[in-house]
Coordinates of C-alpha atoms and ligand atoms in Angstrom, one line a residue:
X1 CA -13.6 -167.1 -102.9
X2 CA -11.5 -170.2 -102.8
X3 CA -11.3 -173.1 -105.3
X4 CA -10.5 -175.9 -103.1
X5 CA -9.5 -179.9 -104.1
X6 CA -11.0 -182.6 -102.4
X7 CA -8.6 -185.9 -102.5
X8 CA -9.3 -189.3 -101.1
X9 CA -6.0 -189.7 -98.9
X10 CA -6.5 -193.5 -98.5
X11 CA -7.3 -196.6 -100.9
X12 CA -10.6 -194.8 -102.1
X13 CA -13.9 -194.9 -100.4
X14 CA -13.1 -192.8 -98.0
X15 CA -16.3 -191.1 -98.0
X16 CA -15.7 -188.0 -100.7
X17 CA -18.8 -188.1 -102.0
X18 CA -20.4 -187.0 -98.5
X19 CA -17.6 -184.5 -98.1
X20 CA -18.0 -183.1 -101.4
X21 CA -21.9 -182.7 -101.5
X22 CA -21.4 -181.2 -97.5
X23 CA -18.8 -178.7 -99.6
X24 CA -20.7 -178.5 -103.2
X25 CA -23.6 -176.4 -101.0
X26 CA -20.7 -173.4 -101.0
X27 CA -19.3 -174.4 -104.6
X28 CA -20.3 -172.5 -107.8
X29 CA -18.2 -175.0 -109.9
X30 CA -17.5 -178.8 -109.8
X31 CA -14.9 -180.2 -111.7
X32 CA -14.3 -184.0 -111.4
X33 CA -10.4 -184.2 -112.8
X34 CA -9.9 -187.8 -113.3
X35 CA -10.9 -191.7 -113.2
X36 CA -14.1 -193.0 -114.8
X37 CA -16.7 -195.2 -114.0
X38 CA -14.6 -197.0 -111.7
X39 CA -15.6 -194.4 -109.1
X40 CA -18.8 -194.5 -106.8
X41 CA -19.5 -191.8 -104.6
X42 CA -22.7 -193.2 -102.7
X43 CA -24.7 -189.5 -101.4
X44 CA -28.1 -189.9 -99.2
X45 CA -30.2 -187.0 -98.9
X46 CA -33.1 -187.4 -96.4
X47 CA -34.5 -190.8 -97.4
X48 CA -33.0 -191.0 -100.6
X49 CA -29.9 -192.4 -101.8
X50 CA -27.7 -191.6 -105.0
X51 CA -25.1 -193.5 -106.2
X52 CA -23.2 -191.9 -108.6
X53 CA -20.3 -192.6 -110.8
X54 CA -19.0 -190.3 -113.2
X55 CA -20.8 -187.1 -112.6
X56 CA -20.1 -185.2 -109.5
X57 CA -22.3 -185.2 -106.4
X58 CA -22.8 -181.0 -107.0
X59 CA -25.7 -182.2 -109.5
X60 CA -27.7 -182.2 -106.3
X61 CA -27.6 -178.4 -105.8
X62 CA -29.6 -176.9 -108.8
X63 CA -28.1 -173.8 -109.3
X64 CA -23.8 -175.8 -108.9
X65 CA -22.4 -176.3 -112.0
X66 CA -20.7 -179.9 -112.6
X67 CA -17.8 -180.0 -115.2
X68 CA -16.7 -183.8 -116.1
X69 CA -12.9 -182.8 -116.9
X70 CA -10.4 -183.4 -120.0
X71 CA -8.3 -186.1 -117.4
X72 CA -11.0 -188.1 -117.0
X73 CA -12.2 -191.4 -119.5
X74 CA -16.3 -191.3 -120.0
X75 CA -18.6 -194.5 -120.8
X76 CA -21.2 -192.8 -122.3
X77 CA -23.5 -195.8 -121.5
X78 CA -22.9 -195.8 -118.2
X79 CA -23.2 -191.7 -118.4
X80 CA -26.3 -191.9 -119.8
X81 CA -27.9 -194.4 -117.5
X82 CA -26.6 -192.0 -114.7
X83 CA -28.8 -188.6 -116.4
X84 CA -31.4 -191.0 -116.6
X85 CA -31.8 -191.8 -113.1
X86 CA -31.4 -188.5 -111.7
X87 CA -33.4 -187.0 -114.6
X88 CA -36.4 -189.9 -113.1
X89 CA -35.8 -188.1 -109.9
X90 CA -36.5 -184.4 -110.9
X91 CA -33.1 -183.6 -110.6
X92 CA -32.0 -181.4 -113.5
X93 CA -29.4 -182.2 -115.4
X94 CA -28.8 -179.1 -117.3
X95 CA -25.9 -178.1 -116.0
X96 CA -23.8 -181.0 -116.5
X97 CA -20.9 -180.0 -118.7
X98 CA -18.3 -182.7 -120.5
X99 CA -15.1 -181.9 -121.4
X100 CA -14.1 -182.2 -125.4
X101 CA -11.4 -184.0 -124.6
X102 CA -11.9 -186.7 -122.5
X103 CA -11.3 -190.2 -124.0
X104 CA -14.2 -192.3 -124.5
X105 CA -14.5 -196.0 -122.9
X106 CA -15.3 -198.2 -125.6
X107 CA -16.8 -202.2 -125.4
X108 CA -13.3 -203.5 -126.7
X109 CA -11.2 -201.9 -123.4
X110 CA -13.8 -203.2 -121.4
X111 CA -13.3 -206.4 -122.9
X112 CA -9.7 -206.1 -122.9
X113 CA -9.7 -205.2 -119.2
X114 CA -11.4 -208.6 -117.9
X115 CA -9.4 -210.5 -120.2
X116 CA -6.2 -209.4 -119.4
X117 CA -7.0 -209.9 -115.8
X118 CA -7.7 -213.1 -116.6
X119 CA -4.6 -213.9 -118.2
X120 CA -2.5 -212.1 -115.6
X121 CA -3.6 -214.9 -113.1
X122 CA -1.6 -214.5 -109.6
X123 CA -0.4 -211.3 -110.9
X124 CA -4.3 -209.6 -111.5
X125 CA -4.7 -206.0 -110.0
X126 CA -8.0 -206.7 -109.2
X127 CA -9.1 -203.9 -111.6
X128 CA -13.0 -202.8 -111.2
X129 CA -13.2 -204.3 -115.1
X130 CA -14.7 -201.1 -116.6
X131 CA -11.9 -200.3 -119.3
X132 CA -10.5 -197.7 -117.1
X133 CA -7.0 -199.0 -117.8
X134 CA -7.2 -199.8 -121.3
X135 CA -9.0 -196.6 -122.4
X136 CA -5.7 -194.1 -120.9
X137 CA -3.7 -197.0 -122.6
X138 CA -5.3 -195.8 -125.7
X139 CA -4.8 -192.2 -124.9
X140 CA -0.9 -192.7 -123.9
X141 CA -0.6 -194.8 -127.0
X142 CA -2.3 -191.9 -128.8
X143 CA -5.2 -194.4 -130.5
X144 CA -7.9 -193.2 -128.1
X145 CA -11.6 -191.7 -129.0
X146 CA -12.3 -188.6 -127.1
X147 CA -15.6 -186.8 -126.8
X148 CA -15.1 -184.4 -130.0
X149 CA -14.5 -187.4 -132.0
X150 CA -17.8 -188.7 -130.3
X151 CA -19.8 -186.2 -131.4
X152 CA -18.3 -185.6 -135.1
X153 CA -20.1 -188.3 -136.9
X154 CA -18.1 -188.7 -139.9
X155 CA -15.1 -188.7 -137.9
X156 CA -16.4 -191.2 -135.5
X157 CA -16.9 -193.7 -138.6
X158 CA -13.5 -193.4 -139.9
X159 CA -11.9 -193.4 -136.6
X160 CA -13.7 -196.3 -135.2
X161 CA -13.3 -198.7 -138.2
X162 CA -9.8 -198.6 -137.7
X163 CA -9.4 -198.7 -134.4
X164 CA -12.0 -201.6 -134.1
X165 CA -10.3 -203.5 -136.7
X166 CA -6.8 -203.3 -134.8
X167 CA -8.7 -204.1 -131.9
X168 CA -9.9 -207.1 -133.2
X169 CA -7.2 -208.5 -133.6
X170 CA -5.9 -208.6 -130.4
X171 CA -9.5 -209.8 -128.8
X172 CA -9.2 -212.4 -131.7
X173 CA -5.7 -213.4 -131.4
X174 CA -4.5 -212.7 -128.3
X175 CA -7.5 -213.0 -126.0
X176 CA -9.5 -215.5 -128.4
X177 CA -12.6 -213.3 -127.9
X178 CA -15.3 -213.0 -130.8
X179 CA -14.4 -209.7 -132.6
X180 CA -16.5 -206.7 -132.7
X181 CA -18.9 -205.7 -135.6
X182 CA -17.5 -201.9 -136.3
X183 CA -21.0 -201.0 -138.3
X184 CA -23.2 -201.8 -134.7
X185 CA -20.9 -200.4 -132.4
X186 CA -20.8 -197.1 -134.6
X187 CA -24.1 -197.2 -134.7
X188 CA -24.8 -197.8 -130.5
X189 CA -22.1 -194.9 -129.6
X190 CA -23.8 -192.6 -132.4
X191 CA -26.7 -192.8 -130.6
X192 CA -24.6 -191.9 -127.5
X193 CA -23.7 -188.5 -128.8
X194 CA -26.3 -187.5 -130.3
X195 CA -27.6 -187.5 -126.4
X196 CA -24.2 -186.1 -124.9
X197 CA -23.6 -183.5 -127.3
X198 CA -25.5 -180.5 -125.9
X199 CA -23.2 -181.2 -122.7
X200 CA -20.0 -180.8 -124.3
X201 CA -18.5 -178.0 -123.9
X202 CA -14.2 -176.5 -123.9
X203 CA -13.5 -177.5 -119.9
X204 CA -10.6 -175.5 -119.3
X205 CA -12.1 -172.6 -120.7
X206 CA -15.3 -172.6 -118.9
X207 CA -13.2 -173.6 -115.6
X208 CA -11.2 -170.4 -116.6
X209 CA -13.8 -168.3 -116.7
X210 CA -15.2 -169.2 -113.4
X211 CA -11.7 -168.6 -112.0
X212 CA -11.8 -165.3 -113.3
X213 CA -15.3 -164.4 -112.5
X214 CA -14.1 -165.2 -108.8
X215 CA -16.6 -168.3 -108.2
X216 CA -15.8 -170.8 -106.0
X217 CA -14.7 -173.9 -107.4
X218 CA -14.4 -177.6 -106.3
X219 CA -12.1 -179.8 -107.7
X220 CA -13.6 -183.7 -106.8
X221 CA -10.8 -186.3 -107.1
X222 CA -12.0 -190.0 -107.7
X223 CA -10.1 -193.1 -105.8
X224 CA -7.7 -192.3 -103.5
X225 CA -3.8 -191.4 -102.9
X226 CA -2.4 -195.1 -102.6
X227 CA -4.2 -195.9 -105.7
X228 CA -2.1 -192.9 -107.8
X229 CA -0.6 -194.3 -111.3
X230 CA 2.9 -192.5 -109.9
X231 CA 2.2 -192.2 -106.2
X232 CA 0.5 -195.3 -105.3
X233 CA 1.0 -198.9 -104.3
X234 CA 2.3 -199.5 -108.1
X235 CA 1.4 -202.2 -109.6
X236 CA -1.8 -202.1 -107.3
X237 CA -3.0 -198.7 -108.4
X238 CA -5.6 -197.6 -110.9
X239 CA -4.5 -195.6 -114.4
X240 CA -5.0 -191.7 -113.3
X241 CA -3.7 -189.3 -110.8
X242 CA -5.9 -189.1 -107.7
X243 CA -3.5 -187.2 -106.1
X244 CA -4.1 -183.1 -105.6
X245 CA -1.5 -182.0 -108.6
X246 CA -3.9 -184.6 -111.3
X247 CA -6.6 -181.5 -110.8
X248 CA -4.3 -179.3 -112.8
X249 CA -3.8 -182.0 -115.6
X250 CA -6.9 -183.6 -115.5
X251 CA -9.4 -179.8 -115.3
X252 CA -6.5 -177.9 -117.1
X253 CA -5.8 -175.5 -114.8
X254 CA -2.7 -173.8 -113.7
X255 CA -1.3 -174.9 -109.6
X256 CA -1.5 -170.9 -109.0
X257 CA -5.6 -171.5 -109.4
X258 CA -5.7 -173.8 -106.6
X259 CA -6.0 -172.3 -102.8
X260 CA -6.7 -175.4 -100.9
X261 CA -6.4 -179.3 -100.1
X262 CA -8.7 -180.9 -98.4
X263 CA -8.1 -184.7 -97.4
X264 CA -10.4 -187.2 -97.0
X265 CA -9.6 -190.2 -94.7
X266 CA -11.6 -193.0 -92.8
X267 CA -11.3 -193.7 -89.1
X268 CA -9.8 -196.7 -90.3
X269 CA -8.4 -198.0 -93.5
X270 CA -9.9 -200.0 -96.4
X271 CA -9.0 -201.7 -99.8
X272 CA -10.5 -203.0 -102.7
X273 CA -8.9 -205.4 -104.8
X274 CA -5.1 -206.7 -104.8
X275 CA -2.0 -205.4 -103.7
X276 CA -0.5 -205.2 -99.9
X277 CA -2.3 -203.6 -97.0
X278 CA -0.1 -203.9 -93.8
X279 CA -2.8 -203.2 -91.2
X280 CA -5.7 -205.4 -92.9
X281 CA -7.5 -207.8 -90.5
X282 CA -9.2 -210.6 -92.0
X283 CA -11.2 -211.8 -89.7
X284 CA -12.3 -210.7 -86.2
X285 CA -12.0 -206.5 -86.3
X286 CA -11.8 -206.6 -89.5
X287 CA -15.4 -208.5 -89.9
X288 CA -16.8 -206.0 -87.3
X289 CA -15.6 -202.9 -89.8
X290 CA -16.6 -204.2 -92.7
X291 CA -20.2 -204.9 -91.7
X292 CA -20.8 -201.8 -89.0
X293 CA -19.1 -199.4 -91.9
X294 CA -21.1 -201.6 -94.7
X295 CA -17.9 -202.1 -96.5
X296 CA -19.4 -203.3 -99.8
X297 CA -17.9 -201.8 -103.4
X298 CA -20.7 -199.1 -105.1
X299 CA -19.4 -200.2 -108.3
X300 CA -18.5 -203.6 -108.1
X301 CA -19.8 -204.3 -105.2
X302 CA -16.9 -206.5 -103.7
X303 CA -16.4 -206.7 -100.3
X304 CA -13.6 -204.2 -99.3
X305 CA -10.6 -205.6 -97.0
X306 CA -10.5 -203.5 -94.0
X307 CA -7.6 -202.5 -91.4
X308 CA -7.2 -200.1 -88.5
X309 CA -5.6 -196.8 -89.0
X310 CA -2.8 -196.4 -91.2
X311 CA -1.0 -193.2 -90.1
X312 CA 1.9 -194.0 -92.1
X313 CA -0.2 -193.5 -95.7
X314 CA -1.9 -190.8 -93.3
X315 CA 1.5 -188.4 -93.5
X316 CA 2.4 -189.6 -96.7
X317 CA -0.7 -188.4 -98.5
X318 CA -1.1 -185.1 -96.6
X319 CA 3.1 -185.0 -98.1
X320 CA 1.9 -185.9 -101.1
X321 CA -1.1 -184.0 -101.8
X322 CA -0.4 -180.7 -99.8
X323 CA -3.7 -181.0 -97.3
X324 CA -4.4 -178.1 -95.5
X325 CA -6.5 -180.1 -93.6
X326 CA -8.7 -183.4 -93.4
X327 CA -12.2 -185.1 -93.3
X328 CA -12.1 -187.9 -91.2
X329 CA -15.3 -190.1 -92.3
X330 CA -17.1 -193.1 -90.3
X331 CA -16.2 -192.9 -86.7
X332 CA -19.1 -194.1 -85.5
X333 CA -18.0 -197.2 -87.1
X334 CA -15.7 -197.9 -84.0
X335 CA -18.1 -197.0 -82.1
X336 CA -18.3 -200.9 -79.9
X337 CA -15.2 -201.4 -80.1
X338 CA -12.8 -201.5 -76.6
X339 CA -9.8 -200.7 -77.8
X340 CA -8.8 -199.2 -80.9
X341 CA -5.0 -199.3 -82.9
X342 CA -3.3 -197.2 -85.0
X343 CA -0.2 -197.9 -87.4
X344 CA 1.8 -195.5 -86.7
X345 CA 5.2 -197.2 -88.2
X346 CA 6.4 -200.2 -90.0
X347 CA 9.2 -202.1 -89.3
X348 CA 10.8 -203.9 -92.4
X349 CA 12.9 -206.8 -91.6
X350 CA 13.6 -205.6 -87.5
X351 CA 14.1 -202.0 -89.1
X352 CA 11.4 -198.9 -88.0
X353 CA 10.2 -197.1 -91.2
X354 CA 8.5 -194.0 -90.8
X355 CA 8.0 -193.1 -94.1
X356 CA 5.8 -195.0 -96.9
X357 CA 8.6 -196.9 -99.1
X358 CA 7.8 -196.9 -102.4
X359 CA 8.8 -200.5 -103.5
X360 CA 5.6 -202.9 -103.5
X361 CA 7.8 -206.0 -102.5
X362 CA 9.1 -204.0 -99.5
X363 CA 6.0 -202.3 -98.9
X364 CA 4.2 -205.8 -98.9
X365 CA 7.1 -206.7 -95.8
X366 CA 5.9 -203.9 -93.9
X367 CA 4.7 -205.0 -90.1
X368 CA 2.5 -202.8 -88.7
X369 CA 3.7 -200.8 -85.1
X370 CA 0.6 -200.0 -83.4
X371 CA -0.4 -197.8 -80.5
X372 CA -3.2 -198.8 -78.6
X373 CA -6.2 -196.3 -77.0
X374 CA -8.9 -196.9 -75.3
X375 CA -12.5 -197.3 -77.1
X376 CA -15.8 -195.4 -76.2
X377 CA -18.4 -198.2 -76.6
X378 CA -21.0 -195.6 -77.3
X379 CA -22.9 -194.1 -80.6
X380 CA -21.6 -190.8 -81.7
X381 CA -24.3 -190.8 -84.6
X382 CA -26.1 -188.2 -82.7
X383 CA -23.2 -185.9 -81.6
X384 CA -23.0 -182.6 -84.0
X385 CA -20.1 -180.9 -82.0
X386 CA -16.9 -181.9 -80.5
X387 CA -18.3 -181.1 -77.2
X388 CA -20.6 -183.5 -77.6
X389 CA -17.6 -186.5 -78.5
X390 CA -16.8 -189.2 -75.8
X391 CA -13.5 -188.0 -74.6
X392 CA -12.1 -191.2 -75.9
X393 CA -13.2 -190.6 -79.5
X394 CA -12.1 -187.0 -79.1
X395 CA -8.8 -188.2 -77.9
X396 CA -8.5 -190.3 -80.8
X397 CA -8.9 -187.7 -83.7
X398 CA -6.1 -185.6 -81.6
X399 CA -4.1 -188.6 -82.1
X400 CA -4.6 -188.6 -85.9
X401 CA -4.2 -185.2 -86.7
X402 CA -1.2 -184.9 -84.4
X403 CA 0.5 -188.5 -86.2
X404 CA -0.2 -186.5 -89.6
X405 CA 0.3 -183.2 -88.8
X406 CA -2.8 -181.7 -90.5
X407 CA -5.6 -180.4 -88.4
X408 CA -9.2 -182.0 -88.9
X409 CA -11.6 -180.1 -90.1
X410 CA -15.0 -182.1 -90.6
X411 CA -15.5 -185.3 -88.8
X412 CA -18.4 -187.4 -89.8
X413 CA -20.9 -189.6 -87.7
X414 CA -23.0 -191.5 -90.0
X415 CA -24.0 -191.5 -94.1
X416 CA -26.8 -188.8 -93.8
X417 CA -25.6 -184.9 -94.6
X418 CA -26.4 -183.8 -90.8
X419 CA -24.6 -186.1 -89.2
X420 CA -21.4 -184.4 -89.3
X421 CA -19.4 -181.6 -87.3
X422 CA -17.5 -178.8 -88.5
X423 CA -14.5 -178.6 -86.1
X424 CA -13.5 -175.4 -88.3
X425 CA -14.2 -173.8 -91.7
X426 CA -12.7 -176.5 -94.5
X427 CA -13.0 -174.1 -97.0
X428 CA -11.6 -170.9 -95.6
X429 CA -9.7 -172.2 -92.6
X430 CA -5.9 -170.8 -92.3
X431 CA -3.5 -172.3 -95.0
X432 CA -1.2 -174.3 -93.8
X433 CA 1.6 -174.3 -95.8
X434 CA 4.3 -176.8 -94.6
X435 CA 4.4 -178.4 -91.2
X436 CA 7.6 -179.9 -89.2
X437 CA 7.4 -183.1 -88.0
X438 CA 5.9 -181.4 -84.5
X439 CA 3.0 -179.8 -86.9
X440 CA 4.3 -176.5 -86.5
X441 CA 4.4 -174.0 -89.2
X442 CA 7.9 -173.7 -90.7
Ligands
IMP1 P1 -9.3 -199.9 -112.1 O1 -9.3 -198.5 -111.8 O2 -10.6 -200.5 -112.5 O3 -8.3 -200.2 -113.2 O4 -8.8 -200.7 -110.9 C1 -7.5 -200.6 -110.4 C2 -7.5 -200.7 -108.8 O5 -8.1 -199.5 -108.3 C3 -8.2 -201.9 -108.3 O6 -7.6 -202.3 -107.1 C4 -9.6 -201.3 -107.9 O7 -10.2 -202.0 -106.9 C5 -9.2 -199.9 -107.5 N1 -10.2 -198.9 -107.6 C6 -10.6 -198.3 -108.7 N2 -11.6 -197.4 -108.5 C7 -11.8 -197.5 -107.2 C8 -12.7 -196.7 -106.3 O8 -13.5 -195.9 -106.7 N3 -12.6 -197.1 -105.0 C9 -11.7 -198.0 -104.5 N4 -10.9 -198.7 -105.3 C10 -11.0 -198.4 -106.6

């Protein structure tokens, strides 16, 4: 038994959704702890491809268990749509569960999200526009709809005439956006519930349970580190905790529950939206990357900016997050190339810096120091051991985990579920605990 967390250890899109569904096979439970329909997790099985947003890639194994967690903020349209589609596919939906106490994305903080980007001008995020920010606003301001009010009708009413009518007047006043009519949108999200309601269930307790019944559980982050609301690239950063400790908040359950970390990263690095991104290439590599690794948002679907290798955000996240050890994703992607870098410090105004500093303005002053190896110029789609790796490509996954000091567990050579190899066990591999700078076991 072992209730493991899966983190993105990146900008997002690092590939969790293939990790997770390689790792739901073994799970019992799994819990998505935060983030909303901001998140795509694209998952092919055979000839068929899923794209999911909100509910967790387990869905695909009939007898897993998916729990949509208290941290994370639902849009029931979108949620619905999602059953929909896999319902059209045969794939059962029963076992979807949804948290009581998730906050509900309503029109307005979709509305208020585009317009305030708007507004913001030079100083946008470069949000996904799905409300995401404005609905934890709501919850942090302590104004926000969560799924028990969703599903208690007469509560709903009351709630949602108020709350529309003080939202109205900021689309009116400050965004100069038509208001809302309270009666239809009452009306649209009752019709929501009435659909949702035989999924919601009390999270934490059901996640409790399972703990206690000694079933494996998997704890699915969404985004990645560098997008963290406290850990990130602040301002640049989404409105939850990606990072490993949000899966206690976010599923409501206690750190001594959790056994393991498992980090996600690509072969390379890639960003969606604004904010600094020392090793990006905008032209050249970074063309080559984007269209080899098909670097196109599942959501919005914006190109992504892509770099090489950032080993500096590498240490930081497995710092950060705990990882016992890592899923690196998309190697074949560098397949052509001849040479290959990797970040493995910044220098800030003629000064090395190992670690990630946490100021945007000094993080967006960070030079890249690279280290250059030699490429492979060969497909590694079709290799299912290490054996079976170019030496060069072998080489270069050495070099990672040695730059961040966590072993790689899973390596993965393409989108479908076989192309991948197990270097060890992700799930019951030796803990780690922490490393020194050498990786050694202190
Ligand atoms: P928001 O989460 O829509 O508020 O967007 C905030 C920032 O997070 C923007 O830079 C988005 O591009 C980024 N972001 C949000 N969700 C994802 C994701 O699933 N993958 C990659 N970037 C994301």
């Amino acid at each position: 038994m072992a209730n493991v967390v899966v983190i993105g250890a990146q900008w997002g899109d690092e590939g969790k959704g293939k990790v997770t569904d390689l790792l739901s096979k073994s799970a019992d439970v799994v819990v998505r702890y935060q983030g909303g329909v901001n998140a795509g997790h694209t998952v092919v099985v055979k000839d068929q491809t899923f794209k999911l947003h909100l509910i967790p890639s387990g869905i695909l194994y009939p007898e897993t268990e998916c729990i949509i967690g208290s941290g994370t903020v639902i849009d029931p349209k979108t949620l619905i749509e999602e059953l929909d589609r896999l319902e059209a596919l045969n794939i059962s939906t029963q076992n979807l569960m949804i948290s009581q106490t998730a906050h509900v994305t309503m029109p307005y903080h979709r509305l208020i999200d585009q317009a305030s980007e708007e507004r913001r001008g030079n100083h946008k995020i470069g949000t996904t526009g799905r409300g995401i920010g404005p609905t934890y606003a709501d919850k942090s301001e302590r104004i926000g709809i969560r799924i028990l009010d969703l599903i208690d009708p007469e509560g709903l009413r009351k709630q949602l005439n108020w709350t529309i009518n003080y939202k109205n007047v900021i689309l009116e006043k400050l965004y100069d956006l038509p208001p809302l009519d309270p009666e239809a949108v009452i009306d649209e999200y009752e019709q929501y519930a009435q659909r949702l309601r035989p999924h919601v269930v009390d999270a934490s307790l059901k996640i409790y349970d399972a703990v206690q019944e000694k079933r494996n559980i998997l704890f699915e982050g969404a985004q990645g580190t560098l997008l963290d609301l406290d850990h990130g690239t602040y301002p640049y950063v989404t409105s939850s905790n990606p990072v490993a400790g949000g899966a206690c908040v976010g599923a409501g359950v206690g750190p001594t529950m959790i056994d393991r970390v498992i980090g996600v990263a690509k072969a390379y690095t890639t960003r969606v939206g604004e904010g600094p991104f020392p090793t990006e290439m905008t032209e050249g590599v970074g063309d080559i990357l984007c269209d080899r690794g098909a670097e196109f948002g599942t959501t919005t679907g914006r190109k992504r900016r892509c770099g090489w290798f950032d080993a500096v955000i590498g240490r930081y996240a497995v710092r950060i997050n705990g990882i016992d050890c890592l899923a690196i994703t998309k190697l074949d992607v560098l397949d052509e190339l001849d040479e290959i870098k990797v970040c493995v410090a910044y220098e800030i105004d003629g000064t090395r810096c190992d670690n990630f500093p946490s100021s945007s303005r000094l993080f967006a002053r960070c030079k890249p120091i690279y280290e250059t190896l030699p490429g492979w110029q060969q497909s590694t789609m079709n290799c299912r051991t290490l054996e079976d790796l170019p030496k060069q490509a072998l080489d270069y996954l050495k070099y990672l985990a040695e730059l961040m000091a966590a072993p790689i567990a899973v390596v993965s050579i393409g989108a479908s579920r076989d192309q991948t190899i197990i270097v060890e066990d992700p799930i019951h591999g030796p803990k780690r605990g922490l490393l020194d700078a050498n990786g050694t076991p202190v």
